[in-house]
PDB file of C-alpha atoms in Angstrom:
ATOM      1  CA  UNK I   1     -70.497-149.150 -27.819  1.00 42.00           C
ATOM      2  CA  UNK I   2     -67.001-147.987 -29.335  1.00 51.00           C
ATOM      3  CA  UNK I   3     -66.330-147.831 -25.491  1.00 80.00           C
ATOM      4  CA  UNK I   4     -67.418-151.470 -24.985  1.00 91.00           C
ATOM      5  CA  UNK I   5     -66.385-154.451 -26.233  1.00 92.00           C
ATOM      6  CA  UNK I   6     -67.392-157.855 -26.693  1.00 93.00           C
ATOM      7  CA  UNK I   7     -66.513-161.091 -29.132  1.00 90.00           C
ATOM      8  CA  UNK I   8     -68.655-161.733 -31.741  1.00 92.00           C
ATOM      9  CA  UNK I   9     -69.564-165.366 -32.165  1.00 96.00           C
ATOM     10  CA  UNK I  10     -69.335-168.400 -29.469  1.00 97.00           C
ATOM     11  CA  UNK I  11     -70.128-171.764 -29.804  1.00 97.00           C
ATOM     12  CA  UNK I  12     -70.546-174.355 -27.695  1.00 97.00           C
ATOM     13  CA  UNK I  13     -71.538-177.326 -26.455  1.00 97.00           C
ATOM     14  CA  UNK I  14     -75.090-178.154 -24.896  1.00 97.00           C
ATOM     15  CA  UNK I  15     -74.080-179.220 -21.513  1.00 97.00           C
ATOM     16  CA  UNK I  16     -70.233-177.553 -21.277  1.00 97.00           C
ATOM     17  CA  UNK I  17     -69.454-173.797 -19.790  1.00 97.00           C
ATOM     18  CA  UNK I  18     -70.235-170.656 -21.891  1.00 96.00           C
ATOM     19  CA  UNK I  19     -67.677-167.927 -20.805  1.00 97.00           C
ATOM     20  CA  UNK I  20     -68.784-164.301 -22.827  1.00 97.00           C
ATOM     21  CA  UNK I  21     -66.249-161.701 -22.010  1.00 96.00           C
ATOM     22  CA  UNK I  22     -66.348-157.750 -22.689  1.00 95.00           C
ATOM     23  CA  UNK I  23     -63.695-155.163 -21.683  1.00 94.00           C
ATOM     24  CA  UNK I  24     -64.522-150.986 -21.132  1.00 90.00           C
ATOM     25  CA  UNK I  25     -62.677-148.071 -21.555  1.00 83.00           C
ATOM     26  CA  UNK I  26     -64.387-146.022 -18.395  1.00 78.00           C
ATOM     27  CA  UNK I  27     -62.977-146.003 -15.293  1.00 74.00           C
ATOM     28  CA  UNK I  28     -65.593-144.422 -13.266  1.00 76.00           C
ATOM     29  CA  UNK I  29     -68.431-146.996 -14.580  1.00 74.00           C
ATOM     30  CA  UNK I  30     -70.591-147.519 -11.431  1.00 81.00           C
ATOM     31  CA  UNK I  31     -72.690-150.585 -12.746  1.00 89.00           C
ATOM     32  CA  UNK I  32     -72.182-153.570 -15.207  1.00 92.00           C
ATOM     33  CA  UNK I  33     -74.946-155.351 -16.646  1.00 94.00           C
ATOM     34  CA  UNK I  34     -75.946-157.980 -18.396  1.00 97.00           C
ATOM     35  CA  UNK I  35     -78.559-158.259 -21.085  1.00 97.00           C
ATOM     36  CA  UNK I  36     -79.987-161.121 -23.179  1.00 97.00           C
ATOM     37  CA  UNK I  37     -81.162-160.738 -26.659  1.00 95.00           C
ATOM     38  CA  UNK I  38     -83.453-163.923 -28.465  1.00 93.00           C
ATOM     39  CA  UNK I  39     -84.102-163.885 -31.527  1.00 89.00           C
ATOM     40  CA  UNK I  40     -87.071-160.772 -32.438  1.00 86.00           C
ATOM     41  CA  UNK I  41     -87.314-159.932 -28.810  1.00 89.00           C
ATOM     42  CA  UNK I  42     -86.567-157.116 -26.857  1.00 90.00           C
ATOM     43  CA  UNK I  43     -83.072-156.900 -24.337  1.00 93.00           C
ATOM     44  CA  UNK I  44     -84.265-159.173 -20.559  1.00 94.00           C
ATOM     45  CA  UNK I  45     -81.747-158.051 -17.964  1.00 94.00           C
ATOM     46  CA  UNK I  46     -80.161-161.338 -16.797  1.00 95.00           C
ATOM     47  CA  UNK I  47     -77.818-160.172 -14.322  1.00 95.00           C
ATOM     48  CA  UNK I  48     -75.868-156.871 -12.805  1.00 93.00           C
ATOM     49  CA  UNK I  49     -72.509-156.032 -11.393  1.00 93.00           C
ATOM     50  CA  UNK I  50     -71.633-152.925  -8.868  1.00 91.00           C
ATOM     51  CA  UNK I  51     -68.158-151.764  -9.584  1.00 87.00           C
ATOM     52  CA  UNK I  52     -67.288-152.650  -5.999  1.00 88.00           C
ATOM     53  CA  UNK I  53     -68.184-155.708  -6.515  1.00 91.00           C
ATOM     54  CA  UNK I  54     -65.776-158.901  -7.338  1.00 93.00           C
ATOM     55  CA  UNK I  55     -68.221-161.677  -8.219  1.00 95.00           C
ATOM     56  CA  UNK I  56     -71.844-162.109  -8.063  1.00 95.00           C
ATOM     57  CA  UNK I  57     -73.405-166.198  -8.667  1.00 95.00           C
ATOM     58  CA  UNK I  58     -77.028-166.262  -9.749  1.00 93.00           C
ATOM     59  CA  UNK I  59     -77.669-169.711 -10.210  1.00 95.00           C
ATOM     60  CA  UNK I  60     -76.691-170.436 -13.821  1.00 96.00           C
ATOM     61  CA  UNK I  61     -73.989-166.928 -13.898  1.00 97.00           C
ATOM     62  CA  UNK I  62     -71.526-166.237 -12.277  1.00 97.00           C
ATOM     63  CA  UNK I  63     -69.565-162.559 -13.080  1.00 97.00           C
ATOM     64  CA  UNK I  64     -66.393-161.324 -12.902  1.00 97.00           C
ATOM     65  CA  UNK I  65     -65.399-158.172 -12.056  1.00 95.00           C
ATOM     66  CA  UNK I  66     -61.922-156.568 -12.783  1.00 93.00           C
ATOM     67  CA  UNK I  67     -62.130-153.028 -12.556  1.00 90.00           C
ATOM     68  CA  UNK I  68     -57.685-152.912 -12.912  1.00 90.00           C
ATOM     69  CA  UNK I  69     -57.736-154.509 -16.263  1.00 92.00           C
ATOM     70  CA  UNK I  70     -61.938-152.766 -16.970  1.00 91.00           C
ATOM     71  CA  UNK I  71     -62.457-156.760 -17.707  1.00 94.00           C
ATOM     72  CA  UNK I  72     -67.019-158.095 -17.314  1.00 95.00           C
ATOM     73  CA  UNK I  73     -67.106-161.431 -18.090  1.00 97.00           C
ATOM     74  CA  UNK I  74     -70.134-163.545 -17.960  1.00 97.00           C
ATOM     75  CA  UNK I  75     -70.436-167.556 -17.253  1.00 98.00           C
ATOM     76  CA  UNK I  76     -73.069-169.818 -17.953  1.00 97.00           C
ATOM     77  CA  UNK I  77     -72.415-173.163 -16.358  1.00 97.00           C
ATOM     78  CA  UNK I  78     -74.784-176.250 -18.471  1.00 97.00           C
ATOM     79  CA  UNK I  79     -75.395-174.653 -21.026  1.00 97.00           C
ATOM     80  CA  UNK I  80     -78.972-175.029 -22.379  1.00 97.00           C
ATOM     81  CA  UNK I  81     -80.292-175.390 -25.921  1.00 95.00           C
ATOM     82  CA  UNK I  82     -82.347-171.912 -24.615  1.00 95.00           C
ATOM     83  CA  UNK I  83     -78.949-170.088 -23.962  1.00 97.00           C
ATOM     84  CA  UNK I  84     -78.640-169.635 -27.332  1.00 97.00           C
ATOM     85  CA  UNK I  85     -79.509-165.616 -27.952  1.00 97.00           C
ATOM     86  CA  UNK I  86     -77.391-162.079 -27.896  1.00 96.00           C
ATOM     87  CA  UNK I  87     -75.416-161.183 -25.332  1.00 97.00           C
ATOM     88  CA  UNK I  88     -75.089-157.471 -24.682  1.00 96.00           C
ATOM     89  CA  UNK I  89     -72.336-155.958 -22.372  1.00 95.00           C
ATOM     90  CA  UNK I  90     -73.311-152.336 -20.627  1.00 93.00           C
ATOM     91  CA  UNK I  91     -72.250-150.072 -18.551  1.00 91.00           C
ATOM     92  CA  UNK I  92     -73.227-147.358 -16.611  1.00 88.00           C
ATOM     93  CA  UNK I  93     -71.422-144.414 -15.645  1.00 75.00           C
ATOM     94  CA  UNK I  94     -74.370-143.178 -12.985  1.00 74.00           C
ATOM     95  CA  UNK I  95     -76.230-141.440 -14.940  1.00 81.00           C
ATOM     96  CA  UNK I  96     -79.275-142.172 -17.521  1.00 83.00           C
ATOM     97  CA  UNK I  97     -76.652-143.452 -20.191  1.00 86.00           C
ATOM     98  CA  UNK I  98     -75.731-147.307 -21.087  1.00 90.00           C
ATOM     99  CA  UNK I  99     -73.414-147.253 -23.368  1.00 89.00           C
ATOM    100  CA  UNK I 100     -72.967-151.571 -24.647  1.00 92.00           C
ATOM    101  CA  UNK I 101     -71.574-153.256 -26.794  1.00 92.00           C
ATOM    102  CA  UNK I 102     -71.675-154.638 -29.594  1.00 92.00           C
ATOM    103  CA  UNK I 103     -73.845-157.896 -28.838  1.00 95.00           C
ATOM    104  CA  UNK I 104     -72.149-161.881 -28.915  1.00 97.00           C
ATOM    105  CA  UNK I 105     -73.909-164.945 -29.886  1.00 96.00           C
ATOM    106  CA  UNK I 106     -73.643-166.855 -28.452  1.00 97.00           C
ATOM    107  CA  UNK I 107     -74.718-171.043 -30.758  1.00 97.00           C
ATOM    108  CA  UNK I 108     -75.363-174.051 -29.053  1.00 97.00           C
ATOM    109  CA  UNK I 109     -74.570-177.664 -30.442  1.00 94.00           C
ATOM    110  CA  UNK I 110     -76.502-180.757 -29.438  1.00 89.00           C
TER     111      UNK I 110
ATOM    112  CA  UNK V   1     -97.271-159.812 -15.443  1.00 64.00           C
ATOM    113  CA  UNK V   2     -95.930-157.721 -18.482  1.00 66.00           C
ATOM    114  CA  UNK V   3     -93.851-154.860 -16.885  1.00 92.00           C
ATOM    115  CA  UNK V   4     -92.884-152.856 -19.930  1.00 96.00           C
ATOM    116  CA  UNK V   5     -95.196-153.612 -22.753  1.00 96.00           C
ATOM    117  CA  UNK V   6     -94.794-152.131 -26.023  1.00 96.00           C
ATOM    118  CA  UNK V   7     -97.638-151.794 -29.111  1.00 92.00           C
ATOM    119  CA  UNK V   8     -97.710-153.381 -31.426  1.00 93.00           C
ATOM    120  CA  UNK V   9     -95.250-155.990 -32.020  1.00 94.00           C
ATOM    121  CA  UNK V  10     -94.875-155.342 -35.921  1.00 96.00           C
ATOM    122  CA  UNK V  11     -95.457-152.173 -37.289  1.00 97.00           C
ATOM    123  CA  UNK V  12     -95.337-151.742 -41.720  1.00 97.00           C
ATOM    124  CA  UNK V  13     -95.693-148.861 -42.641  1.00 96.00           C
ATOM    125  CA  UNK V  14     -95.524-146.596 -46.459  1.00 96.00           C
ATOM    126  CA  UNK V  15     -92.276-144.378 -47.077  1.00 97.00           C
ATOM    127  CA  UNK V  16     -93.314-141.257 -45.781  1.00 96.00           C
ATOM    128  CA  UNK V  17     -96.773-142.150 -43.996  1.00 97.00           C
ATOM    129  CA  UNK V  18     -96.507-141.069 -40.523  1.00 97.00           C
ATOM    130  CA  UNK V  19     -96.398-143.393 -37.924  1.00 97.00           C
ATOM    131  CA  UNK V  20     -96.563-143.503 -34.084  1.00 97.00           C
ATOM    132  CA  UNK V  21     -95.106-146.759 -31.759  1.00 97.00           C
ATOM    133  CA  UNK V  22     -97.131-146.956 -27.879  1.00 97.00           C
ATOM    134  CA  UNK V  23     -95.352-148.183 -24.846  1.00 98.00           C
ATOM    135  CA  UNK V  24     -96.442-148.241 -21.601  1.00 97.00           C
ATOM    136  CA  UNK V  25     -95.549-149.163 -18.314  1.00 97.00           C
ATOM    137  CA  UNK V  26     -96.974-150.956 -14.496  1.00 95.00           C
ATOM    138  CA  UNK V  27     -93.799-150.051 -13.109  1.00 94.00           C
ATOM    139  CA  UNK V  28     -94.206-146.768 -11.736  1.00 95.00           C
ATOM    140  CA  UNK V  29     -90.772-145.152 -13.093  1.00 96.00           C
ATOM    141  CA  UNK V  30     -90.172-142.378 -13.284  1.00 96.00           C
ATOM    142  CA  UNK V  31     -88.055-142.482 -16.227  1.00 96.00           C
ATOM    143  CA  UNK V  32     -88.570-143.491 -19.911  1.00 97.00           C
ATOM    144  CA  UNK V  33     -86.796-144.245 -23.119  1.00 97.00           C
ATOM    145  CA  UNK V  34     -86.714-145.198 -26.857  1.00 98.00           C
ATOM    146  CA  UNK V  35     -83.546-147.186 -28.585  1.00 96.00           C
ATOM    147  CA  UNK V  36     -83.416-148.344 -32.000  1.00 97.00           C
ATOM    148  CA  UNK V  37     -81.517-151.266 -32.896  1.00 94.00           C
ATOM    149  CA  UNK V  38     -80.594-151.956 -36.418  1.00 93.00           C
ATOM    150  CA  UNK V  39     -79.660-155.518 -37.623  1.00 89.00           C
ATOM    151  CA  UNK V  40     -77.253-156.513 -35.862  1.00 85.00           C
ATOM    152  CA  UNK V  41     -76.007-153.442 -33.511  1.00 89.00           C
ATOM    153  CA  UNK V  42     -75.962-152.114 -30.738  1.00 91.00           C
ATOM    154  CA  UNK V  43     -79.656-150.443 -29.052  1.00 93.00           C
ATOM    155  CA  UNK V  44     -78.992-146.501 -29.476  1.00 94.00           C
ATOM    156  CA  UNK V  45     -80.880-143.880 -27.345  1.00 95.00           C
ATOM    157  CA  UNK V  46     -83.278-141.429 -29.178  1.00 97.00           C
ATOM    158  CA  UNK V  47     -84.541-139.884 -25.543  1.00 95.00           C
ATOM    159  CA  UNK V  48     -85.542-140.629 -22.519  1.00 96.00           C
ATOM    160  CA  UNK V  49     -88.291-138.499 -20.064  1.00 97.00           C
ATOM    161  CA  UNK V  50     -87.757-137.669 -16.667  1.00 96.00           C
ATOM    162  CA  UNK V  51     -90.947-137.380 -15.425  1.00 95.00           C
ATOM    163  CA  UNK V  52     -91.792-135.208 -17.947  1.00 94.00           C
ATOM    164  CA  UNK V  53     -89.083-133.071 -18.818  1.00 95.00           C
ATOM    165  CA  UNK V  54     -87.917-134.387 -22.775  1.00 96.00           C
ATOM    166  CA  UNK V  55     -84.536-135.056 -23.659  1.00 95.00           C
ATOM    167  CA  UNK V  56     -83.361-135.774 -27.017  1.00 95.00           C
ATOM    168  CA  UNK V  57     -79.845-137.314 -27.864  1.00 94.00           C
ATOM    169  CA  UNK V  58     -77.542-134.905 -30.222  1.00 93.00           C
ATOM    170  CA  UNK V  59     -77.876-137.369 -33.021  1.00 93.00           C
ATOM    171  CA  UNK V  60     -81.644-138.386 -32.978  1.00 97.00           C
ATOM    172  CA  UNK V  61     -82.661-136.876 -36.218  1.00 95.00           C
ATOM    173  CA  UNK V  62     -85.939-134.688 -35.883  1.00 95.00           C
ATOM    174  CA  UNK V  63     -87.801-136.373 -37.783  1.00 96.00           C
ATOM    175  CA  UNK V  64     -88.126-138.313 -33.828  1.00 97.00           C
ATOM    176  CA  UNK V  65     -90.364-136.985 -31.939  1.00 97.00           C
ATOM    177  CA  UNK V  66     -91.655-137.833 -27.952  1.00 97.00           C
ATOM    178  CA  UNK V  67     -95.099-137.938 -26.114  1.00 97.00           C
ATOM    179  CA  UNK V  68     -95.238-138.919 -22.817  1.00 97.00           C
ATOM    180  CA  UNK V  69     -98.960-137.328 -21.303  1.00 97.00           C
ATOM    181  CA  UNK V  70     -98.801-139.845 -17.775  1.00 96.00           C
ATOM    182  CA  UNK V  71     -96.236-141.659 -16.478  1.00 95.00           C
ATOM    183  CA  UNK V  72     -97.866-144.475 -17.545  1.00 96.00           C
ATOM    184  CA  UNK V  73     -97.340-143.921 -21.795  1.00 97.00           C
ATOM    185  CA  UNK V  74     -94.930-142.919 -23.868  1.00 98.00           C
ATOM    186  CA  UNK V  75     -94.904-142.598 -27.651  1.00 98.00           C
ATOM    187  CA  UNK V  76     -92.436-142.242 -30.818  1.00 98.00           C
ATOM    188  CA  UNK V  77     -93.691-140.898 -33.630  1.00 98.00           C
ATOM    189  CA  UNK V  78     -91.933-140.879 -36.640  1.00 97.00           C
ATOM    190  CA  UNK V  79     -93.075-138.066 -38.750  1.00 97.00           C
ATOM    191  CA  UNK V  80     -91.846-139.230 -42.493  1.00 97.00           C
ATOM    192  CA  UNK V  81     -90.868-142.600 -41.849  1.00 97.00           C
ATOM    193  CA  UNK V  82     -87.441-143.301 -44.444  1.00 96.00           C
ATOM    194  CA  UNK V  83     -86.003-146.543 -45.405  1.00 96.00           C
ATOM    195  CA  UNK V  84     -83.379-146.678 -43.146  1.00 96.00           C
ATOM    196  CA  UNK V  85     -86.032-145.987 -39.782  1.00 97.00           C
ATOM    197  CA  UNK V  86     -86.375-149.485 -40.691  1.00 97.00           C
ATOM    198  CA  UNK V  87     -85.399-150.902 -37.663  1.00 97.00           C
ATOM    199  CA  UNK V  88     -86.406-152.759 -33.711  1.00 95.00           C
ATOM    200  CA  UNK V  89     -87.514-149.850 -31.451  1.00 97.00           C
ATOM    201  CA  UNK V  90     -86.862-150.723 -27.949  1.00 96.00           C
ATOM    202  CA  UNK V  91     -88.531-149.016 -25.160  1.00 97.00           C
ATOM    203  CA  UNK V  92     -87.339-148.796 -21.895  1.00 97.00           C
ATOM    204  CA  UNK V  93     -88.449-148.295 -18.144  1.00 97.00           C
ATOM    205  CA  UNK V  94     -86.243-147.132 -15.231  1.00 95.00           C
ATOM    206  CA  UNK V  95     -86.784-145.625 -11.325  1.00 94.00           C
ATOM    207  CA  UNK V  96     -85.079-143.377 -11.911  1.00 91.00           C
ATOM    208  CA  UNK V  97     -81.935-141.556 -14.299  1.00 85.00           C
ATOM    209  CA  UNK V  98     -79.701-143.909 -13.046  1.00 84.00           C
ATOM    210  CA  UNK V  99     -81.254-147.174 -12.053  1.00 89.00           C
ATOM    211  CA  UNK V 100     -81.833-149.971 -13.854  1.00 91.00           C
ATOM    212  CA  UNK V 101     -83.108-150.200 -17.003  1.00 94.00           C
ATOM    213  CA  UNK V 102     -85.560-152.362 -18.589  1.00 95.00           C
ATOM    214  CA  UNK V 103     -87.361-152.589 -21.462  1.00 95.00           C
ATOM    215  CA  UNK V 104     -89.965-154.335 -23.471  1.00 95.00           C
ATOM    216  CA  UNK V 105     -89.902-156.844 -26.206  1.00 94.00           C
ATOM    217  CA  UNK V 106     -89.926-154.263 -29.182  1.00 95.00           C
ATOM    218  CA  UNK V 107     -91.996-153.102 -31.953  1.00 96.00           C
ATOM    219  CA  UNK V 108     -89.913-153.928 -35.526  1.00 96.00           C
ATOM    220  CA  UNK V 109     -91.007-151.670 -37.684  1.00 97.00           C
ATOM    221  CA  UNK V 110     -90.990-152.072 -42.043  1.00 97.00           C
ATOM    222  CA  UNK V 111     -90.406-149.492 -44.089  1.00 97.00           C
ATOM    223  CA  UNK V 112     -92.456-150.518 -48.042  1.00 95.00           C
TER     224      UNK V 112
END
């Protein structure tokens, strides 16, 4: 995961928006992914964005991609307690490999 | 409607005692992957199968082996588990090597 960087922790109040940031280094990335991992569980695919897109919205989730700065963000609107989890950013170079960030632990407080 | 299934969800083994973890998929995907995830770390790819072709990552220890007897099933064999092999093992599948990977719920391995 050394090519993908994320902040490690985020604390947010229930009902507020969460923004999780990620930077990557490989400009040839084709797809960028966000996965969610709840305690003791596997990785759940949340959303992904193709590298020729700037934004993707899916219900409460908004992904923004700034290719120039190699910056990806995930915004969760109206954050709920069920959103507490670890969120992994991952980039695909177009082959089988995914390069993961270290994960951001999101804690939602009442 | 589980698409990637891993059994068992929790496995306890003794130091040096071989163990096998199982993964099955209902997606008919060509590619199956095995990842190791240690506490507070990102998943680390061990190897993957593209159809019947096995692809080992360069830094995967020889202690880890895999079998894929058919499209639906893939096994992870740990020949002589050490304490350092205690981790979550994640199976994933994708339609092709460039496609989105879908993960199973994982098997938590404890080595005593």
